Coordinates of C-alpha atoms and ligand atoms in Angstrom, one line a residue:
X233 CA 0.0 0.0 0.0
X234 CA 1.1 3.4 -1.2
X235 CA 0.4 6.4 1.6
X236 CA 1.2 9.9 1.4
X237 CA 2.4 11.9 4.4
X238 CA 2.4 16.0 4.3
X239 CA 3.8 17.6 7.1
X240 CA 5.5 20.9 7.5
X241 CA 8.5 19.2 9.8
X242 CA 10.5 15.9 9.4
X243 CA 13.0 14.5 11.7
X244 CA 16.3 14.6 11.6
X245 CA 16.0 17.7 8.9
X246 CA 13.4 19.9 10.3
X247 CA 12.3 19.9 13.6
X248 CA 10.6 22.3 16.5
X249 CA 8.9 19.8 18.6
X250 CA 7.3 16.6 19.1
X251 CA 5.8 16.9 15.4
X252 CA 9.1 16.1 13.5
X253 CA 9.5 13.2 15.8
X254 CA 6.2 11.2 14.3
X255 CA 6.5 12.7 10.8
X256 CA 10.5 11.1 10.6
X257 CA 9.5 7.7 12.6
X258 CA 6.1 6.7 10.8
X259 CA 7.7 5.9 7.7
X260 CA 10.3 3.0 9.1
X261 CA 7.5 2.3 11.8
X262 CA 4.8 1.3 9.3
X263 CA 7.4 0.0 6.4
X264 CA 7.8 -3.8 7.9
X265 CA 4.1 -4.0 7.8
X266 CA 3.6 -3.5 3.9
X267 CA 3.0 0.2 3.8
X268 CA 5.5 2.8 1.0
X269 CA 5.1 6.0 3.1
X270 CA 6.9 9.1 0.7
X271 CA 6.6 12.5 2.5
X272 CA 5.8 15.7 1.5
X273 CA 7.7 18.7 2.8
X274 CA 8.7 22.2 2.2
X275 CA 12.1 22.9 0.9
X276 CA 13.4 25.3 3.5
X277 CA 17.3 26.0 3.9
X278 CA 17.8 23.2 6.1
X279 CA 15.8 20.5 3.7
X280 CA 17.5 21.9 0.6
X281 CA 20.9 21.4 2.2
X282 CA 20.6 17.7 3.0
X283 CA 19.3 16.5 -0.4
X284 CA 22.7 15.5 -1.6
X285 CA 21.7 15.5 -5.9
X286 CA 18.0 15.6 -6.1
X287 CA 15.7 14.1 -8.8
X288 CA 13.4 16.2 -10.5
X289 CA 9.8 14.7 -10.6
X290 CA 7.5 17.1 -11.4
X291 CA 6.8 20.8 -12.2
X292 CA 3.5 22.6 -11.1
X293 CA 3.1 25.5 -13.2
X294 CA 0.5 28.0 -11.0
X295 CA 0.6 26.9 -7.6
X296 CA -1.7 29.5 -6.4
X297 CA 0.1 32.0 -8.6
X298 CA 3.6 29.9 -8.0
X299 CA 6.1 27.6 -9.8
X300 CA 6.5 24.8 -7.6
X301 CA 9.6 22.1 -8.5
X302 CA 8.6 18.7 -6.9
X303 CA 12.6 17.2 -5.7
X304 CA 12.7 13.2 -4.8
X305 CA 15.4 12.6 -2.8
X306 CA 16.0 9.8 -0.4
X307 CA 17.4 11.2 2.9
X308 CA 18.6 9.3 6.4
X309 CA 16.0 6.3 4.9
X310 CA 13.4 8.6 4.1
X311 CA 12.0 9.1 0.6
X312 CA 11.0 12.7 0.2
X313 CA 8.9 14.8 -2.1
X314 CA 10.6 18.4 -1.7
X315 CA 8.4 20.8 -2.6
X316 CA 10.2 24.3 -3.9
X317 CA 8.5 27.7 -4.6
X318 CA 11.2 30.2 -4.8
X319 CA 10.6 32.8 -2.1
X320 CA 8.3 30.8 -0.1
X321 CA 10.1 28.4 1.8
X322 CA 14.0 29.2 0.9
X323 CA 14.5 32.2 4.0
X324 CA 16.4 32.5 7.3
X325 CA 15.1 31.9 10.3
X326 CA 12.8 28.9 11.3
X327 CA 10.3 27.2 9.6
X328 CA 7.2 29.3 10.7
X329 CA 9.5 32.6 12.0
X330 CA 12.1 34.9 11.3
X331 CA 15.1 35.4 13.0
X332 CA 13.3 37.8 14.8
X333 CA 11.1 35.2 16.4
X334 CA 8.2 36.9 14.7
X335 CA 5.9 34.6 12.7
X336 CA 6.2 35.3 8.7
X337 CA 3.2 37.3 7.3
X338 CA 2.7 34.9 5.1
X339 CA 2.4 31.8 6.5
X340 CA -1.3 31.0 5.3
X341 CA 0.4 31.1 1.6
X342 CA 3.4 28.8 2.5
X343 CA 1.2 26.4 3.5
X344 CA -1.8 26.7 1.4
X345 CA 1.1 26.0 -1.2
X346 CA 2.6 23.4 0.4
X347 CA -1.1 21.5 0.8
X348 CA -2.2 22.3 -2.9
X349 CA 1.1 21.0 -4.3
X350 CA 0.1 17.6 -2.1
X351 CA -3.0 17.3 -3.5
X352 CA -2.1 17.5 -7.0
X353 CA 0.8 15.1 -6.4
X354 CA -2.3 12.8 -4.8
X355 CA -4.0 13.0 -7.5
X356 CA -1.2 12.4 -10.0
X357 CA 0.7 14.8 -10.6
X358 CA 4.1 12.7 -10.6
X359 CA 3.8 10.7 -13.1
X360 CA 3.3 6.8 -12.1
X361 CA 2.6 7.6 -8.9
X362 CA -1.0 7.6 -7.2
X363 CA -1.1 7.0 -3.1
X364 CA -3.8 5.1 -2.0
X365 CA -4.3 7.0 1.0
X366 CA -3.0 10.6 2.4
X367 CA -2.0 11.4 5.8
X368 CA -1.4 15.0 6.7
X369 CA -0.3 16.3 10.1
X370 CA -1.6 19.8 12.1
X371 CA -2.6 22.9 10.6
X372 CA 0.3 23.1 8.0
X373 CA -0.9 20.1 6.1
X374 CA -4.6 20.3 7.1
X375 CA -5.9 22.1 3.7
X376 CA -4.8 19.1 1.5
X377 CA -8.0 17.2 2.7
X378 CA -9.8 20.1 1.5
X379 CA -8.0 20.9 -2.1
X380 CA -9.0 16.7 -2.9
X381 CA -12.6 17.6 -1.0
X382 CA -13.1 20.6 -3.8
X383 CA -11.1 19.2 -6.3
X384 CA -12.1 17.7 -9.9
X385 CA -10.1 14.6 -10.2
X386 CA -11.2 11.6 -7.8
X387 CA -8.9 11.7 -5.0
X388 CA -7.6 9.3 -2.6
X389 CA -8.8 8.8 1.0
X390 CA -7.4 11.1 3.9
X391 CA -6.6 11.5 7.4
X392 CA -5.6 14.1 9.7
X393 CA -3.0 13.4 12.6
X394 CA -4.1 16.8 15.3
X395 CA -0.7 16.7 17.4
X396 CA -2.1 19.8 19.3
X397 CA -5.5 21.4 19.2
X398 CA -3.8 24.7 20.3
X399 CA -2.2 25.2 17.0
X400 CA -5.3 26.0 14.3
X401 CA -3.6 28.0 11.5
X402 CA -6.3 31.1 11.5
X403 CA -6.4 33.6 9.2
X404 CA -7.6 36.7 8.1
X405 CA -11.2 36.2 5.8
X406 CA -9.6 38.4 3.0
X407 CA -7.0 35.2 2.2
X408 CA -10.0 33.1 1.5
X409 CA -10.3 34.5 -2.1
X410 CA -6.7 33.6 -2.7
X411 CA -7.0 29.7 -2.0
X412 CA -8.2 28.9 -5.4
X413 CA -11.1 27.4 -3.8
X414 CA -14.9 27.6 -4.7
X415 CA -17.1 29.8 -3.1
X416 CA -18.8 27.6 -1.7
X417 CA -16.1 26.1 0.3
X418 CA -16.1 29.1 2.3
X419 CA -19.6 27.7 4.2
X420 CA -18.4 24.4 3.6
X421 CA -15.5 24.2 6.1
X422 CA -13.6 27.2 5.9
X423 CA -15.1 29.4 7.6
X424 CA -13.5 29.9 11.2
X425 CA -15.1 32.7 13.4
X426 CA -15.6 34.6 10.5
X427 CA -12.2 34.1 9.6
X428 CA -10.4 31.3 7.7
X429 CA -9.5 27.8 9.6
X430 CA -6.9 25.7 8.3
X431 CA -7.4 23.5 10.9
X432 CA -11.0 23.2 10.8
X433 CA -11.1 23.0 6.8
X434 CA -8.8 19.6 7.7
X435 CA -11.0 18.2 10.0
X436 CA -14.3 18.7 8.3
X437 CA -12.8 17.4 5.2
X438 CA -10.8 14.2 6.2
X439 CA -12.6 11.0 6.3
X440 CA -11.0 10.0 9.5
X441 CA -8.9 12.0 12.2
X442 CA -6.4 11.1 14.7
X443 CA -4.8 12.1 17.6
X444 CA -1.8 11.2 19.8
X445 CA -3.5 9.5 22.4
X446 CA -7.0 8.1 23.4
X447 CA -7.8 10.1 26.4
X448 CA -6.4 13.3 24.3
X449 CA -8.9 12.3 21.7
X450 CA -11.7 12.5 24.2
X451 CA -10.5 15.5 26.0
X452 CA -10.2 17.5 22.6
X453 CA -14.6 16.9 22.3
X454 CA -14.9 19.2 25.2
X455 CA -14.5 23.0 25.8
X456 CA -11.7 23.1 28.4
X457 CA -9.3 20.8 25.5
X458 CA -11.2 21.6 22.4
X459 CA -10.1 25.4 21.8
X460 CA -13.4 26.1 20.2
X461 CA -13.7 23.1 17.5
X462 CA -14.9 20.6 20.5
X463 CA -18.4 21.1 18.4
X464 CA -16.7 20.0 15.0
X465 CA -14.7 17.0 16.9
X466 CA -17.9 15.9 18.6
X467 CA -19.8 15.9 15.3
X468 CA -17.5 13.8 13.9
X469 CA -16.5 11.3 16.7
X470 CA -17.4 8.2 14.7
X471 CA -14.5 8.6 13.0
X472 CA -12.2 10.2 15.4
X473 CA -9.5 8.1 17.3
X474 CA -6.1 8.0 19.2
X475 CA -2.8 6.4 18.7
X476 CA -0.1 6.8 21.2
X477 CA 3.5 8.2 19.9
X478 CA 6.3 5.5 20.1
X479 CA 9.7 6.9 20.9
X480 CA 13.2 6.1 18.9
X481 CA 13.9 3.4 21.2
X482 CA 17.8 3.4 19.2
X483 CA 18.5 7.1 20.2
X484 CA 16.9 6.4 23.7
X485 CA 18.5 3.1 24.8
X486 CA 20.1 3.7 27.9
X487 CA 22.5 0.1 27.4
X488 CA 24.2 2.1 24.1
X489 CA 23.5 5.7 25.3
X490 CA 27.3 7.9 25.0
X491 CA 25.2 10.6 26.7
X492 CA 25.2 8.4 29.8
X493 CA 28.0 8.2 32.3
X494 CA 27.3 4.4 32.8
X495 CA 24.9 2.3 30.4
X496 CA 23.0 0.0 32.4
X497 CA 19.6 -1.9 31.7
X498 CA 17.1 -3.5 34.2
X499 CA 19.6 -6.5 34.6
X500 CA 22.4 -4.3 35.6
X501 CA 20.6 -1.4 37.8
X502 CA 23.2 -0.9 39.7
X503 CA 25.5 1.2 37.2
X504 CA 22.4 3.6 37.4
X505 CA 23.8 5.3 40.6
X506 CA 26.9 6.2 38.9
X507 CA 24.4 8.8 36.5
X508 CA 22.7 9.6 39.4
X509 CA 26.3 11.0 40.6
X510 CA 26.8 12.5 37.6
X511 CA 23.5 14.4 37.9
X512 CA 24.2 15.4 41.4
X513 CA 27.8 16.7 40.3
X514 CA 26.4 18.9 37.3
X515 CA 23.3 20.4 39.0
X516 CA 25.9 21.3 42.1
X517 CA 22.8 19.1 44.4
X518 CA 23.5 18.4 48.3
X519 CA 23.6 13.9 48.3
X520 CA 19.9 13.6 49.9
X521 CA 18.6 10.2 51.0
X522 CA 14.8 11.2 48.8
X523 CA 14.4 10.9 45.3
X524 CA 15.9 13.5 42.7
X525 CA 12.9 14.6 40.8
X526 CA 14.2 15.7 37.0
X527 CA 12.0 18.1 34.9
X528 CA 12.8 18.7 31.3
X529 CA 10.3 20.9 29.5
X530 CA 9.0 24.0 27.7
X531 CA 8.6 26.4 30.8
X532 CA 5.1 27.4 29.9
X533 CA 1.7 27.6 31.3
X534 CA 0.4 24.0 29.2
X535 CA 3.3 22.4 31.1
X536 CA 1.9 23.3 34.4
X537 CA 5.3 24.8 34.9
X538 CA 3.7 28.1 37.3
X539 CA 1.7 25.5 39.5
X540 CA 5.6 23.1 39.9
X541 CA 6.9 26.8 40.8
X542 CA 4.2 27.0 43.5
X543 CA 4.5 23.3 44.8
X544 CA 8.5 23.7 44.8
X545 CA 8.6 24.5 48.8
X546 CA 6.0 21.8 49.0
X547 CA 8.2 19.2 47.4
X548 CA 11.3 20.4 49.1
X549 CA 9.7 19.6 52.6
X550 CA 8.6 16.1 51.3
X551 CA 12.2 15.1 51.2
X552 CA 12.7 15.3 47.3
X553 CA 15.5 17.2 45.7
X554 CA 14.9 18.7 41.7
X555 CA 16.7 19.2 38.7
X556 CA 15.1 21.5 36.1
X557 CA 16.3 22.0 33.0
X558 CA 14.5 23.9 30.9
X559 CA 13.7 27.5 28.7
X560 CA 10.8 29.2 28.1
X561 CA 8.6 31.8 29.8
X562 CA 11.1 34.7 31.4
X563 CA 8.5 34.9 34.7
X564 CA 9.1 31.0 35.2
X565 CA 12.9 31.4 34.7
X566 CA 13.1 33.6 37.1
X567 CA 10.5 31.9 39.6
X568 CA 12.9 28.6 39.6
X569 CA 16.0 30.5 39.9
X570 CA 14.4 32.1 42.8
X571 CA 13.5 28.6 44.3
X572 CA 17.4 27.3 43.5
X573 CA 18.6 30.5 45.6
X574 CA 15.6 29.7 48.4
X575 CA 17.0 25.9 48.7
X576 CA 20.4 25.7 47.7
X577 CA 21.7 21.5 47.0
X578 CA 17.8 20.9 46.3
X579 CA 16.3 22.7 43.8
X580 CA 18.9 23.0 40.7
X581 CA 17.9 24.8 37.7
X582 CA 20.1 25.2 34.3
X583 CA 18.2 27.3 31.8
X584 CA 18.8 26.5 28.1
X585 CA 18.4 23.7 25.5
X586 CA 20.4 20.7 26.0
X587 CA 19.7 17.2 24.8
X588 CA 22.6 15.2 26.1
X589 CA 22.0 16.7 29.7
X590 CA 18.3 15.5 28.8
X591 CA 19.8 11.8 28.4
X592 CA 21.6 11.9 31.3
X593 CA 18.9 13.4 33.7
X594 CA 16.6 10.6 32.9
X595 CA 19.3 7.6 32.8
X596 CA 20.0 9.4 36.4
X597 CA 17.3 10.6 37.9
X598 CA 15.0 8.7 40.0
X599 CA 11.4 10.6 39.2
X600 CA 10.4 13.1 36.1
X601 CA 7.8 15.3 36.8
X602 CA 5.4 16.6 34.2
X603 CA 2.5 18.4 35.9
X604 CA 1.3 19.5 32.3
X605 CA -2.4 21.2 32.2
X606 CA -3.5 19.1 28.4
X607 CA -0.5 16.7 27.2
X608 CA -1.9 15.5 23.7
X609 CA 0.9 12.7 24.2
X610 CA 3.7 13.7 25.8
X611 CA 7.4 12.3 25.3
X612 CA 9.3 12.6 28.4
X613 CA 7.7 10.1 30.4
X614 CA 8.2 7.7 27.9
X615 CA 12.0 8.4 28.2
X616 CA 11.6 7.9 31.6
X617 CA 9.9 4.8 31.6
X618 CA 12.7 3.1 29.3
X619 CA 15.2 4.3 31.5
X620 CA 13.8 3.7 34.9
X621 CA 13.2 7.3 35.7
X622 CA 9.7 6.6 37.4
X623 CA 7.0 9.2 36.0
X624 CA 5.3 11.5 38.0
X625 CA 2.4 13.0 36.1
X626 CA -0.7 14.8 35.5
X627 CA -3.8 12.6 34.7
X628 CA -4.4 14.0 31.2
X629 CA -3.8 13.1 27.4
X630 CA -1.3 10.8 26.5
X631 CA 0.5 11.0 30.5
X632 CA -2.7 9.3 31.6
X633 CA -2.9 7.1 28.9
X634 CA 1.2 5.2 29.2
X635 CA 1.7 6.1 32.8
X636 CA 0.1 3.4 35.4
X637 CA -0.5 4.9 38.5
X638 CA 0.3 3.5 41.7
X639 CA -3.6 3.5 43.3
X640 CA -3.8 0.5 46.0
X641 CA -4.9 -1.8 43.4
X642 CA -2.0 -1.7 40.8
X643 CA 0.5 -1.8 43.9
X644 CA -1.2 -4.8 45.3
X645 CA -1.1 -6.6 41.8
X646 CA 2.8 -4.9 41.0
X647 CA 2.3 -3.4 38.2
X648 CA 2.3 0.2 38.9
X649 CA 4.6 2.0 36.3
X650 CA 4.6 5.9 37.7
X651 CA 2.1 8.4 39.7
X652 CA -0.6 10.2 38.7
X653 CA -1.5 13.8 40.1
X654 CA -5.2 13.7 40.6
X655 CA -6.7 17.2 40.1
X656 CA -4.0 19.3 39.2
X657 CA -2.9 21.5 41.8
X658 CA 0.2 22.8 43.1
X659 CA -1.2 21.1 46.5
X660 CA -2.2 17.8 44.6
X661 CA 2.0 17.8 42.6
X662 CA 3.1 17.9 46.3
X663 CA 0.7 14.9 47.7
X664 CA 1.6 12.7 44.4
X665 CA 5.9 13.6 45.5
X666 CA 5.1 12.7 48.7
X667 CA 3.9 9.8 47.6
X668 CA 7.1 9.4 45.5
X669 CA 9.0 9.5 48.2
X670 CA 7.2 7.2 50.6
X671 CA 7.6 4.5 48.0
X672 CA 11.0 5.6 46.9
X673 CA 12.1 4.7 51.1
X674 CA 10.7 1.0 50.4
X675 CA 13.3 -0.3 48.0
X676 CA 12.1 -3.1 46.6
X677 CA 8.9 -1.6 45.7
X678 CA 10.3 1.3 44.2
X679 CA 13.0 -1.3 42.2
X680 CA 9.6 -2.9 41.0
X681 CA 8.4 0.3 39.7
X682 CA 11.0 1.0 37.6
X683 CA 11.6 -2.5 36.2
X684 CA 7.7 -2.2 35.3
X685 CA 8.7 1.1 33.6
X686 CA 11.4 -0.5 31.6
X687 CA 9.2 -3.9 30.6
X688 CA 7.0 -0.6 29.0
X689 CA 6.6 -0.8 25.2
X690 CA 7.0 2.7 24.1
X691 CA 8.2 1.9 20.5
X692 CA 6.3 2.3 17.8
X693 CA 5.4 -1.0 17.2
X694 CA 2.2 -0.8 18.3
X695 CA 1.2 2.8 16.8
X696 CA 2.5 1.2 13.2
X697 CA 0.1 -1.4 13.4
X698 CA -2.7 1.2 14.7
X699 CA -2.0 3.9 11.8
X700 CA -1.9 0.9 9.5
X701 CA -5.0 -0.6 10.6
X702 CA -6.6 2.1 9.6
X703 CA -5.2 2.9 6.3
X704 CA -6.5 -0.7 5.8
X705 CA -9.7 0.4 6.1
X706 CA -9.5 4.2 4.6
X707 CA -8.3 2.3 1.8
X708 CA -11.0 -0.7 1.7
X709 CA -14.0 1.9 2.3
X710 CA -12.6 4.1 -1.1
X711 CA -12.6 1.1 -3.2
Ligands
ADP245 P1 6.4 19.2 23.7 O1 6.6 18.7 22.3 O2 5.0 19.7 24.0 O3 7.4 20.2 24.1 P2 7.0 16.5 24.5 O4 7.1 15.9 25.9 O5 6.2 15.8 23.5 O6 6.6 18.0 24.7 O7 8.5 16.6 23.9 C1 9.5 17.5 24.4 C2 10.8 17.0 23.9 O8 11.8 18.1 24.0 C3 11.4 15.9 24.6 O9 12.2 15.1 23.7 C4 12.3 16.5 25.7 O10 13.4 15.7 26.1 C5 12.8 17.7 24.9 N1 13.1 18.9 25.7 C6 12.2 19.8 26.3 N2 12.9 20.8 26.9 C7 14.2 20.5 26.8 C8 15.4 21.1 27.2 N3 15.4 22.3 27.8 N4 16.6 20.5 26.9 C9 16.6 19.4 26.2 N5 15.6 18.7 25.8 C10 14.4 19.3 26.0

């Protein structure tokens, strides 16, 4: 089976968050099972410079007033459909911002482009190639399902991938007369708040939709998740569903890991205290006998990061020490620096982006805490269960769905996988530490834990077979 996937980010060439992560492992994930997944994405800078000597496959001649080159190229096992529109993609700065951090004006025609150009390559445009089934991801790709929707060859089957709801791609009405879209498509999906929904257009026009996570596919049907298309998603929930992300489980192995001080595995635990060492050593912590919470995240409002800022004193006085490494909102930079100076040896915080002190905080630490308000599926406690870094976590999305908490029931029975923090509150992330630590004293039972952790599947096994399943069927249902 052929699919198409769109996306506006691909790991390892483009990436600004979790996004890139699915777009670049789907491909390998769903290959053993049958499926040719070629990928769509824009020819930015950092694309262009990777393709090594591209084919040419295609020209579009008036891509909503652009030439558009289509470049196959097969890149770190990837096989690639580049698409290139002088001055559209080719600029400095990231792929959605300039240098100045300020979003590009305009966006809405980068990615109209970008989703035009996929639909006429889904509908033939490269010659001797026809998908039997499209999968776009967020915002960036969403209006592809809309071009085939209002298009006039038959199209192929399509669904969406929402990796978060937050993200909607709304723009001003007057851009509507530019998508080289009927009229009537304006009532028919477009229309946003009397604006123009990229998003929304995707979701009314795809004949399935997915998200990253069953619970987060419930959550986003209601108004506290939904961010006003709860309506939409509860109009449609017949064919809504959710498939947990996998990790790279080669990149996150903490028996090859060189980020690691010490590999070790859940055979050899032991060479796990030498991290821990390690993490004491580079985060300047006093030794403590409690657990050394690690948090690694966006500091922002979705990650709960103001209500950890509140519950730091809290956590402190439960006997746990914490490691924060993070970068984000100044006020919460501040607020944990603060806390570092208030309890020096316990509360550590290095500001910034860095991925091998990532590795080593969760090959070290013994808890991760991610208090997050919506978590659509979350990737750090899936790091942490691999590497025995027992997750603490809010009961929402995708944290709800991978983390088993330790209630009575799943203690008694020994499987309990990590801690759940009922109602969030900063008073509620200091009962679930507590709790952390209680267990953490009993040492077998904590060892149990974290072996349960690392039993976890987090690959993407399971997701292949999920996405594929339902190709299957897109596929079946078209015929
Ligand atoms: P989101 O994509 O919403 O930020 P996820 O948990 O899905 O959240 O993914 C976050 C990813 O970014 C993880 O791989 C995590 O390890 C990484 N990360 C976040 N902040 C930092 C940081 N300051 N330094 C290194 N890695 C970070």
């Amino acid at each position: 089976m052929k699919v198409l996937s769109v996306a506006s980010e691909i790991f390892p060439l483009v990436k600004t968050g979790g996004l890139a992560d699915v777009t670049g492992a789907l491909p390998g994930a769903v290959a053993p099972l049958g499926v040719e997944m070629r990928t769509v994405v824009p020819g930015y800078p950092a694309v262009m410079a990777q393709l090594g000597k591209p084919k040419v496959l295609g020209t579009l001649e008036d891509v909503l007033g652009h030439s558009v080159t289509l470049l196959g190229a097969k890149v770190a096992g990837l096989d690639l459909i580049v698409v290139q529109a002088p001055g559209l993609y080719e600029r400095e700065g990231g792929p959605y911002a300039g240098l100045d951090g300020i979003d590009f004006g305009d966006n809405w025609k980068r990615f109209a482009v970008l989703s035009k150009s996929a639909a006429l390559i889904a509908t033939g445009a490269i010659k001797g190639y026809r998908p039997d089934v499209v999968h776009v991801h967020d915002w960036q790709a969403a209006m592809v399902p809309c071009y085939l929707a209002f298009g006039d060859s038959p199209a192929p089957p399509s669904v969406i991938t929402v990796h978060n709801i937050a993200f909607q791609g709304q723009f001003a009405a007057h851009v509507f007369g530019e998508l080289g879209l009927p009229a009537s498509a304006w009532a028919d999906g477009v229309e946003y708040y009397g604006g123009v929904g990229f998003l929304k257009a995707g979701l009314r026009a795809a004949q399935a939709i997915t998200t990253v996570s069953p619970t987060y596919a419930r959550e986003i049907r209601t108004a506290e998740f939904g961010m006003g298309l709860e309506g939409l998603i509860n109009g449609r929930a017949d064919v809504v569903s959710g498939i947990v992300n996998g990790i790279d489980t080669d990149l996150w192995d903490p028996e090859t890991d060189d980020c690691l001080v010490a590999p070790f595995s859940a055979k050899v635990l032991k060479a796990r205290e030498k991290n821990r060492k390690a993490v004491i050593k580079s985060f300047g912590l006093a030794p403590a006998k409690g657990p050394i919470l690690a948090v690694i995240s966006r500091l922002t409002w979705q990650k709960g990061m103001d209500l950890l800022a509140e519950a730091l004193d809290g956590i402190v006085a439960a006997g746990a020490s914490v490691a924060i490494l993070g970068a984000g909102d100044r006020d919460l930079e501040q607020a944990f620096i603060e806390a570092a100076a208030r309890h020096p040896g316990r509360v550590a915080v290095h500001v910034g982006y860095d991925e091998p002190l990532a590795h080593l905080m969760q090959g070290g630490c013994d808890a991760i805490l991610v208090p997050s308000r919506f978590e659509p599926c979350g990737l750090t406690q899936l790091y942490g269960l691999r590497y025995g870094c027992v997750p603490i976590v809010a009961r929402t999305g995708g944290l709800a769905d991978t983390v088993i908490d330790a209630n009575m029931a799943a203690r008694a029975a020994g499987v309990a996988t990590g801690f759940h923090i009922g109602r969030l509150t900063a008073e509620r992330i200091v009962d679930a530490v507590a709790l952390a630590c209680e267990v953490h004293d009993d040492k077998p039972a904590w060892t149990r834990m974290m072996k349960n952790g690392m039993a976890s599947d987090v690959s993407w096994d399971a997701s292949a077979r999920g996405y594929v399943s339902l190709y299957q069927r897109l596929a079946g249902e078209a015929r």
